[in-house]
Amino acid sequence: MSPRIVVAGAVTSVDNRLLLAQRRYPATVAGLWELPGGKAEDDEDVKFALRRELREELDVGVEVGERLAETVALSDDLTLIALWARITDGVPRPVEHSRLRWVTAEELDKMVAGHQLVPADTVWVPELSGVLRRA
Ligand code: CDP
């Protein structure tokens, strides 16, 4: 079987906040916060997959930009990537997550220090925090 891709959205707002979503399951990560996303279908374009996942999970339309630099090997057959995104249509609501939050760079750093992010997503924090601070 070819490795599957999990796409996650680094969704940012015009006032330099990042959208985080709190997981409900599984127990190992329930209550922790992540960049929303999910598994791409076989042969599905990653940008298309992210638009589909964020429509399903947040009920919004997004424009998808570049990939973040880091790639995470979740397991032998599951690879996690993230892409920048902006909401173009709708107001996000937590269809599958328990809550959503728009965080500043400072809030993101505090959440990381408090181990409130899912472990895999912490690799993106320097890049996320840098971009949120730069504008
Ligand atoms: O719902 P679906 O099976 O499409 O995807 P998921 O369960 O949300 O994510 C698949 C895997 O990627 C799980 O192991 C998640 O914990 C992981 N994941 C992650 O580490 N960070 C994210 N931002 C999104 C997913």
XYZ file of N, CA, C and O in Angstrom, residues 9-128:
480
model
N -4.641 22.196 7.969
C -4.718 23.579 7.515
C -4.183 24.556 8.546
O -4.641 24.578 9.691
N -3.194 25.371 8.129
C -2.742 26.489 8.968
C -3.585 27.678 8.526
O -3.195 28.463 7.656
N -4.777 27.765 9.117
C -5.746 28.787 8.699
C -5.480 30.058 9.483
O -5.528 30.053 10.721
N -5.180 31.144 8.765
C -4.875 32.400 9.442
C -5.911 33.457 9.076
O -6.546 33.396 8.025
N -6.050 34.435 9.982
C -7.011 35.521 9.774
C -6.262 36.778 9.364
O -5.032 36.851 9.513
N -6.996 37.799 8.915
C -6.355 39.053 8.515
C -5.717 39.758 9.707
O -4.792 40.536 9.546
N -6.193 39.463 10.933
C -5.566 40.077 12.110
C -4.530 39.152 12.761
O -4.244 39.249 13.954
N -3.948 38.276 11.947
C -2.807 37.453 12.386
C -3.087 36.520 13.542
O -2.321 36.443 14.503
N -4.182 35.826 13.430
C -4.479 34.746 14.370
C -4.542 33.440 13.600
O -4.794 33.419 12.391
N -4.315 32.376 14.343
C -4.312 31.032 13.765
C -5.496 30.254 14.337
O -5.765 30.321 15.545
N -6.163 29.510 13.485
C -7.317 28.732 13.926
C -6.856 27.374 14.466
O -6.203 26.610 13.747
N -7.190 27.098 15.712
C -6.898 25.789 16.302
C -8.214 25.092 16.644
O -9.208 25.748 16.986
N -8.200 23.778 16.557
C -9.405 22.981 16.804
C -9.087 21.927 17.861
O -8.019 21.297 17.832
N -10.000 21.784 18.799
C -9.765 20.849 19.915
C -10.349 19.479 19.585
O -11.544 19.353 19.292
N -9.483 18.456 19.665
C -9.901 17.093 19.284
C -10.807 16.467 20.336
O -10.613 16.659 21.525
N -11.733 15.677 19.850
C -12.622 14.904 20.727
C -12.102 13.480 20.947
O -12.463 12.842 21.917
N -11.347 12.952 19.991
C -10.933 11.539 20.003
C -9.609 11.409 19.269
O -9.258 12.349 18.531
N -8.871 10.332 19.355
C -8.999 9.268 20.355
C -8.527 9.764 21.718
O -8.009 10.874 21.836
N -8.661 8.911 22.716
C -8.372 9.303 24.099
C -6.964 9.885 24.263
O -6.763 10.810 25.053
N -5.990 9.369 23.485
C -4.596 9.824 23.633
C -4.438 11.316 23.323
O -3.531 11.955 23.847
N -5.281 11.855 22.451
C -5.155 13.273 22.086
C -6.438 14.073 22.350
O -6.493 15.266 22.030
N -7.435 13.453 22.935
C -8.692 14.151 23.215
C -8.412 15.331 24.134
O -7.674 15.202 25.113
N -8.952 16.502 23.795
C -8.733 17.703 24.598
C -7.567 18.540 24.106
O -7.430 19.696 24.481
N -6.700 17.945 23.273
C -5.564 18.705 22.733
C -6.000 19.431 21.453
O -7.005 19.076 20.828
N -5.200 20.442 21.096
C -5.549 21.315 19.969
C -4.677 20.990 18.763
O -3.502 20.656 18.910
N -5.268 21.122 17.562
C -4.558 20.773 16.327
C -4.928 21.732 15.217
O -5.900 22.485 15.324
N -4.135 21.659 14.148
C -4.544 22.282 12.900
C -5.561 21.325 12.276
O -5.253 20.150 12.102
N -6.754 21.817 11.954
C -7.782 20.907 11.469
C -7.423 20.306 10.106
O -6.743 20.942 9.300
N -7.883 19.093 9.861
C -7.596 18.428 8.583
C -7.974 16.970 8.655
O -8.763 16.564 9.508
N -7.402 16.169 7.770
C -7.712 14.741 7.772
C -7.031 14.042 6.608
O -6.229 14.655 5.889
N -7.354 12.779 6.437
C -6.669 11.966 5.414
C -7.131 12.326 4.009
O -8.324 12.446 3.749
N -6.137 12.478 3.130
C -6.445 12.651 1.712
C -6.866 11.299 1.149
O -6.381 10.255 1.593
N -7.758 11.344 0.186
C -8.137 10.109 -0.515
C -6.978 9.710 -1.423
O -6.127 10.534 -1.757
N -6.970 8.449 -1.847
C -5.927 8.004 -2.777
C -5.936 8.898 -4.015
O -6.994 9.174 -4.573
N -4.739 9.361 -4.398
C -4.575 10.185 -5.606
C -5.273 11.544 -5.550
O -5.374 12.225 -6.572
N -5.751 11.936 -4.382
C -6.408 13.238 -4.290
C -5.344 14.329 -4.157
O -4.407 14.184 -3.386
N -5.495 15.397 -4.908
C -4.602 16.537 -4.795
C -4.668 17.086 -3.363
O -5.761 17.188 -2.791
N -3.519 17.441 -2.779
C -3.521 17.828 -1.366
C -4.313 19.120 -1.105
O -4.953 19.259 -0.066
N -4.269 20.044 -2.054
C -5.035 21.282 -1.860
C -6.531 20.996 -1.923
O -7.313 21.536 -1.139
N -6.901 20.142 -2.832
C -8.310 19.747 -2.943
C -8.742 19.027 -1.663
O -9.817 19.279 -1.108
N -7.879 18.141 -1.178
C -8.189 17.364 0.040
C -8.390 18.298 1.230
O -9.311 18.114 2.028
N -7.546 19.330 1.329
C -7.685 20.255 2.461
C -8.989 21.051 2.339
O -9.697 21.243 3.335
N -9.314 21.492 1.133
C -10.589 22.214 0.967
C -11.767 21.330 1.368
O -12.685 21.780 2.054
N -11.725 20.067 0.974
C -12.801 19.128 1.318
C -12.875 18.909 2.826
O -13.957 18.977 3.434
N -11.715 18.676 3.444
C -11.696 18.404 4.891
C -12.192 19.614 5.696
O -12.910 19.449 6.669
N -11.786 20.823 5.284
C -12.189 21.993 6.061
C -13.655 22.342 5.824
O -14.317 22.891 6.707
N -14.188 21.982 4.679
C -15.633 22.119 4.469
C -16.350 21.141 5.411
O -17.314 21.512 6.083
N -15.859 19.911 5.488
C -16.506 18.904 6.346
C -16.375 19.240 7.827
O -17.326 19.112 8.586
N -15.187 19.665 8.231
C -14.911 19.822 9.672
C -15.288 21.192 10.227
O -15.590 21.310 11.420
N -15.213 22.229 9.381
C -15.443 23.607 9.872
C -16.609 24.285 9.171
O -17.005 25.381 9.559
N -17.098 23.660 8.107
C -18.169 24.226 7.289
C -17.793 25.583 6.691
O -18.583 26.522 6.703
N -16.575 25.667 6.175
C -16.131 26.886 5.491
C -15.480 26.534 4.158
O -15.020 25.408 3.947
N -15.425 27.550 3.284
C -14.632 27.436 2.068
C -13.290 28.097 2.326
O -13.228 29.109 3.033
N -12.215 27.517 1.798
C -10.888 28.113 1.988
C -10.127 28.195 0.676
O -10.359 27.406 -0.248
N -9.217 29.178 0.654
C -8.231 29.239 -0.409
C -6.951 28.680 0.182
O -6.546 29.112 1.267
N -6.352 27.721 -0.507
C -5.181 27.031 0.044
C -3.912 27.567 -0.603
O -3.858 27.745 -1.826
N -2.921 27.837 0.237
C -1.650 28.373 -0.252
C -0.526 27.341 -0.221
O -0.735 26.155 -0.471
N 0.657 27.835 0.126
C 1.868 26.993 0.125
C 1.882 25.988 1.269
O 1.195 26.175 2.270
N 2.750 25.008 1.095
C 2.982 24.048 2.186
C 3.907 24.637 3.228
O 4.807 25.398 2.901
N 3.705 24.245 4.476
C 4.687 24.572 5.510
C 5.893 23.661 5.298
O 5.762 22.583 4.691
N 7.038 24.076 5.828
C 8.273 23.367 5.487
C 8.349 21.944 6.032
O 8.805 21.030 5.339
N 7.899 21.757 7.258
C 8.111 20.448 7.894
C 7.054 19.418 7.484
O 5.878 19.739 7.342
N 7.526 18.177 7.336
C 6.652 17.027 7.077
C 6.824 16.070 8.247
O 7.932 15.911 8.743
N 5.738 15.455 8.694
C 5.811 14.582 9.869
C 5.462 13.150 9.465
O 4.410 12.918 8.862
N 6.337 12.203 9.815
C 6.003 10.789 9.599
C 5.208 10.321 10.817
O 5.766 10.127 11.898
N 3.894 10.178 10.654
C 3.057 9.747 11.784
C 3.248 8.262 12.050
O 3.151 7.803 13.183
N 3.472 7.509 10.978
C 3.723 6.068 11.077
C 4.350 5.651 9.755
O 4.596 6.502 8.894
N 4.572 4.345 9.571
C 5.187 3.870 8.319
C 4.352 4.249 7.104
O 4.878 4.469 6.028
N 3.054 4.303 7.286
C 2.194 4.522 6.111
C 1.323 5.778 6.198
O 0.362 5.913 5.451
N 1.686 6.682 7.111
C 0.894 7.907 7.249
C 1.821 9.116 7.400
O 2.628 9.168 8.328
N 1.721 10.051 6.463
C 2.564 11.245 6.463
C 1.693 12.482 6.612
O 0.687 12.623 5.915
N 2.096 13.365 7.522
C 1.309 14.567 7.821
C 1.983 15.794 7.216
O 3.169 16.012 7.433
N 1.207 16.575 6.470
C 1.722 17.844 5.944
C 0.738 18.959 6.320
O -0.414 18.678 6.658
N 1.205 20.203 6.244
C 0.304 21.334 6.513
C 0.433 22.341 5.385
O 1.494 22.484 4.768
N -0.663 23.013 5.124
C -0.695 24.059 4.104
C -1.368 25.295 4.688
O -2.303 25.177 5.484
N -0.885 26.476 4.262
C -1.514 27.725 4.676
C -2.890 27.825 4.030
O -3.081 27.396 2.880
N -3.835 28.422 4.734
C -5.165 28.598 4.146
C -5.819 29.842 4.717
O -5.497 30.283 5.833
N -6.734 30.398 3.930
C -7.531 31.570 4.324
C -8.994 31.236 4.075
O -9.325 30.655 3.034
N -9.846 31.659 4.974
C -11.274 31.416 4.776
C -11.817 32.393 3.730
O -11.561 33.586 3.796
N -12.529 31.846 2.772
C -13.116 32.689 1.727
C -14.629 32.713 1.842
O -15.290 33.544 1.241
N -15.170 31.771 2.589
C -16.618 31.701 2.647
C -17.076 31.001 3.916
O -16.642 29.899 4.220
N -17.900 31.702 4.712
C -18.482 31.124 5.923
C -17.729 31.499 7.186
O -16.658 32.110 7.146
N -18.327 31.136 8.307
C -17.729 31.340 9.628
C -17.513 29.950 10.208
O -18.444 29.147 10.256
N -16.257 29.633 10.615
C -15.994 28.264 11.048
C -16.774 27.865 12.301
O -16.937 28.667 13.218
N -17.265 26.653 12.286
C -17.931 26.103 13.479
C -17.423 24.677 13.664
O -17.050 24.002 12.689
N -17.355 24.219 14.920
C -16.752 22.906 15.199
C -17.720 21.747 14.919
O -18.399 21.282 15.807
N -17.716 21.298 13.667
C -18.615 20.204 13.276
C -18.154 18.903 13.933
O -18.968 18.135 14.439
N -16.832 18.652 13.932
C -16.303 17.391 14.470
C -15.447 17.589 15.710
O -15.160 16.637 16.423
N -14.987 18.832 15.930
C -14.160 19.114 17.109
C -15.045 19.591 18.251
O -16.205 19.934 18.043
N -14.469 19.647 19.459
C -15.296 20.148 20.559
C -15.318 21.677 20.597
O -16.331 22.260 20.961
N -14.214 22.325 20.226
C -14.165 23.790 20.217
C -13.187 24.275 19.161
O -12.271 23.538 18.777
N -13.328 25.541 18.788
C -12.361 26.213 17.918
C -11.855 27.444 18.644
O -12.575 28.024 19.467
N -10.620 27.844 18.326
C -10.039 29.069 18.902
C -9.180 29.763 17.863
O -8.435 29.090 17.141
N -9.256 31.087 17.818
C -8.309 31.874 17.007
C -7.238 32.374 17.959
O -7.548 33.138 18.884
N -5.989 31.988 17.760
C -4.944 32.361 18.713
C -3.889 33.271 18.098
O -3.561 33.166 16.915
N -3.361 34.153 18.924
C -2.225 34.993 18.523
C -0.948 34.163 18.676
O -0.959 33.082 19.275
N 0.160 34.713 18.179
C 1.452 34.030 18.315
C 1.783 33.796 19.793
O 2.259 32.725 20.175
N 1.485 34.787 20.628
C 1.787 34.670 22.064
C 0.948 33.553 22.693
O 1.445 32.763 23.495
N -0.329 33.520 22.330
C -1.201 32.463 22.875
C -0.767 31.084 22.395
O -0.795 30.107 23.149
N -0.341 31.025 21.139
C 0.133 29.743 20.598
C 1.342 29.256 21.398
O 1.410 28.095 21.816
N 2.294 30.152 21.622
C 3.493 29.781 22.371
C 3.152 29.295 23.780
O 3.736 28.328 24.272
N 2.178 29.950 24.418
C 1.765 29.520 25.765
C 1.128 28.144 25.730
O 1.344 27.317 26.618
N 0.321 27.891 24.681
C -0.329 26.593 24.580
C 0.704 25.481 24.363
O 0.582 24.386 24.896
N 1.730 25.798 23.593
C 2.793 24.815 23.357
C 3.528 24.528 24.665
O 3.762 23.372 25.026
N 3.850 25.595 25.384
C 4.557 25.429 26.666
C 3.725 24.602 27.636
O 4.268 23.853 28.452
N 2.407 24.725 27.541
C 1.511 23.971 28.419
C 1.122 22.615 27.865
O 0.191 21.982 28.371
N 1.808 22.177 26.786
C 1.549 20.869 26.151
C 0.088 20.698 25.752
O -0.489 19.626 25.915
N -0.493 21.769 25.222
C -1.902 21.692 24.829
C -2.105 21.386 23.346
O -3.239 21.266 22.893
N -0.983 21.294 22.598
C -1.089 20.954 21.174
C -0.879 19.453 20.984
O -0.138 18.832 21.750
N -1.495 18.882 19.934
C -1.193 17.476 19.632
C 0.294 17.405 19.285
O 0.827 18.315 18.643
N 0.985 16.354 19.718
C 2.453 16.320 19.590
C 2.957 16.556 18.163
O 3.906 17.326 17.963
N 2.329 15.943 17.173
C 2.843 16.047 15.800
C 2.871 17.500 15.322
O 3.784 17.911 14.598
N 1.897 18.288 15.726
C 1.768 19.639 15.187
C 2.798 20.619 15.745
O 2.964 21.714 15.204
N 3.496 20.219 16.804
C 4.459 21.144 17.411
C 5.638 21.459 16.472
O 6.266 22.495 16.629
N 5.902 20.606 15.496
C 7.018 20.892 14.570
C 6.792 22.176 13.798
O 7.740 22.808 13.355
N 5.536 22.558 13.608
C 5.243 23.751 12.806
C 5.266 25.036 13.622
O 5.133 26.120 13.050
N 5.377 24.930 14.925
C 5.209 26.110 15.775
C 6.190 27.248 15.443
O 5.769 28.398 15.332
N 7.490 26.975 15.243
C 8.381 28.097 14.921
C 7.940 28.835 13.657
O 7.924 30.071 13.627
N 7.564 28.083 12.626
C 7.136 28.721 11.378
C 5.813 29.476 11.577
O 5.653 30.615 11.126
N 4.870 28.849 12.266
C 3.567 29.482 12.502
C 3.734 30.764 13.293
O 3.231 31.827 12.922
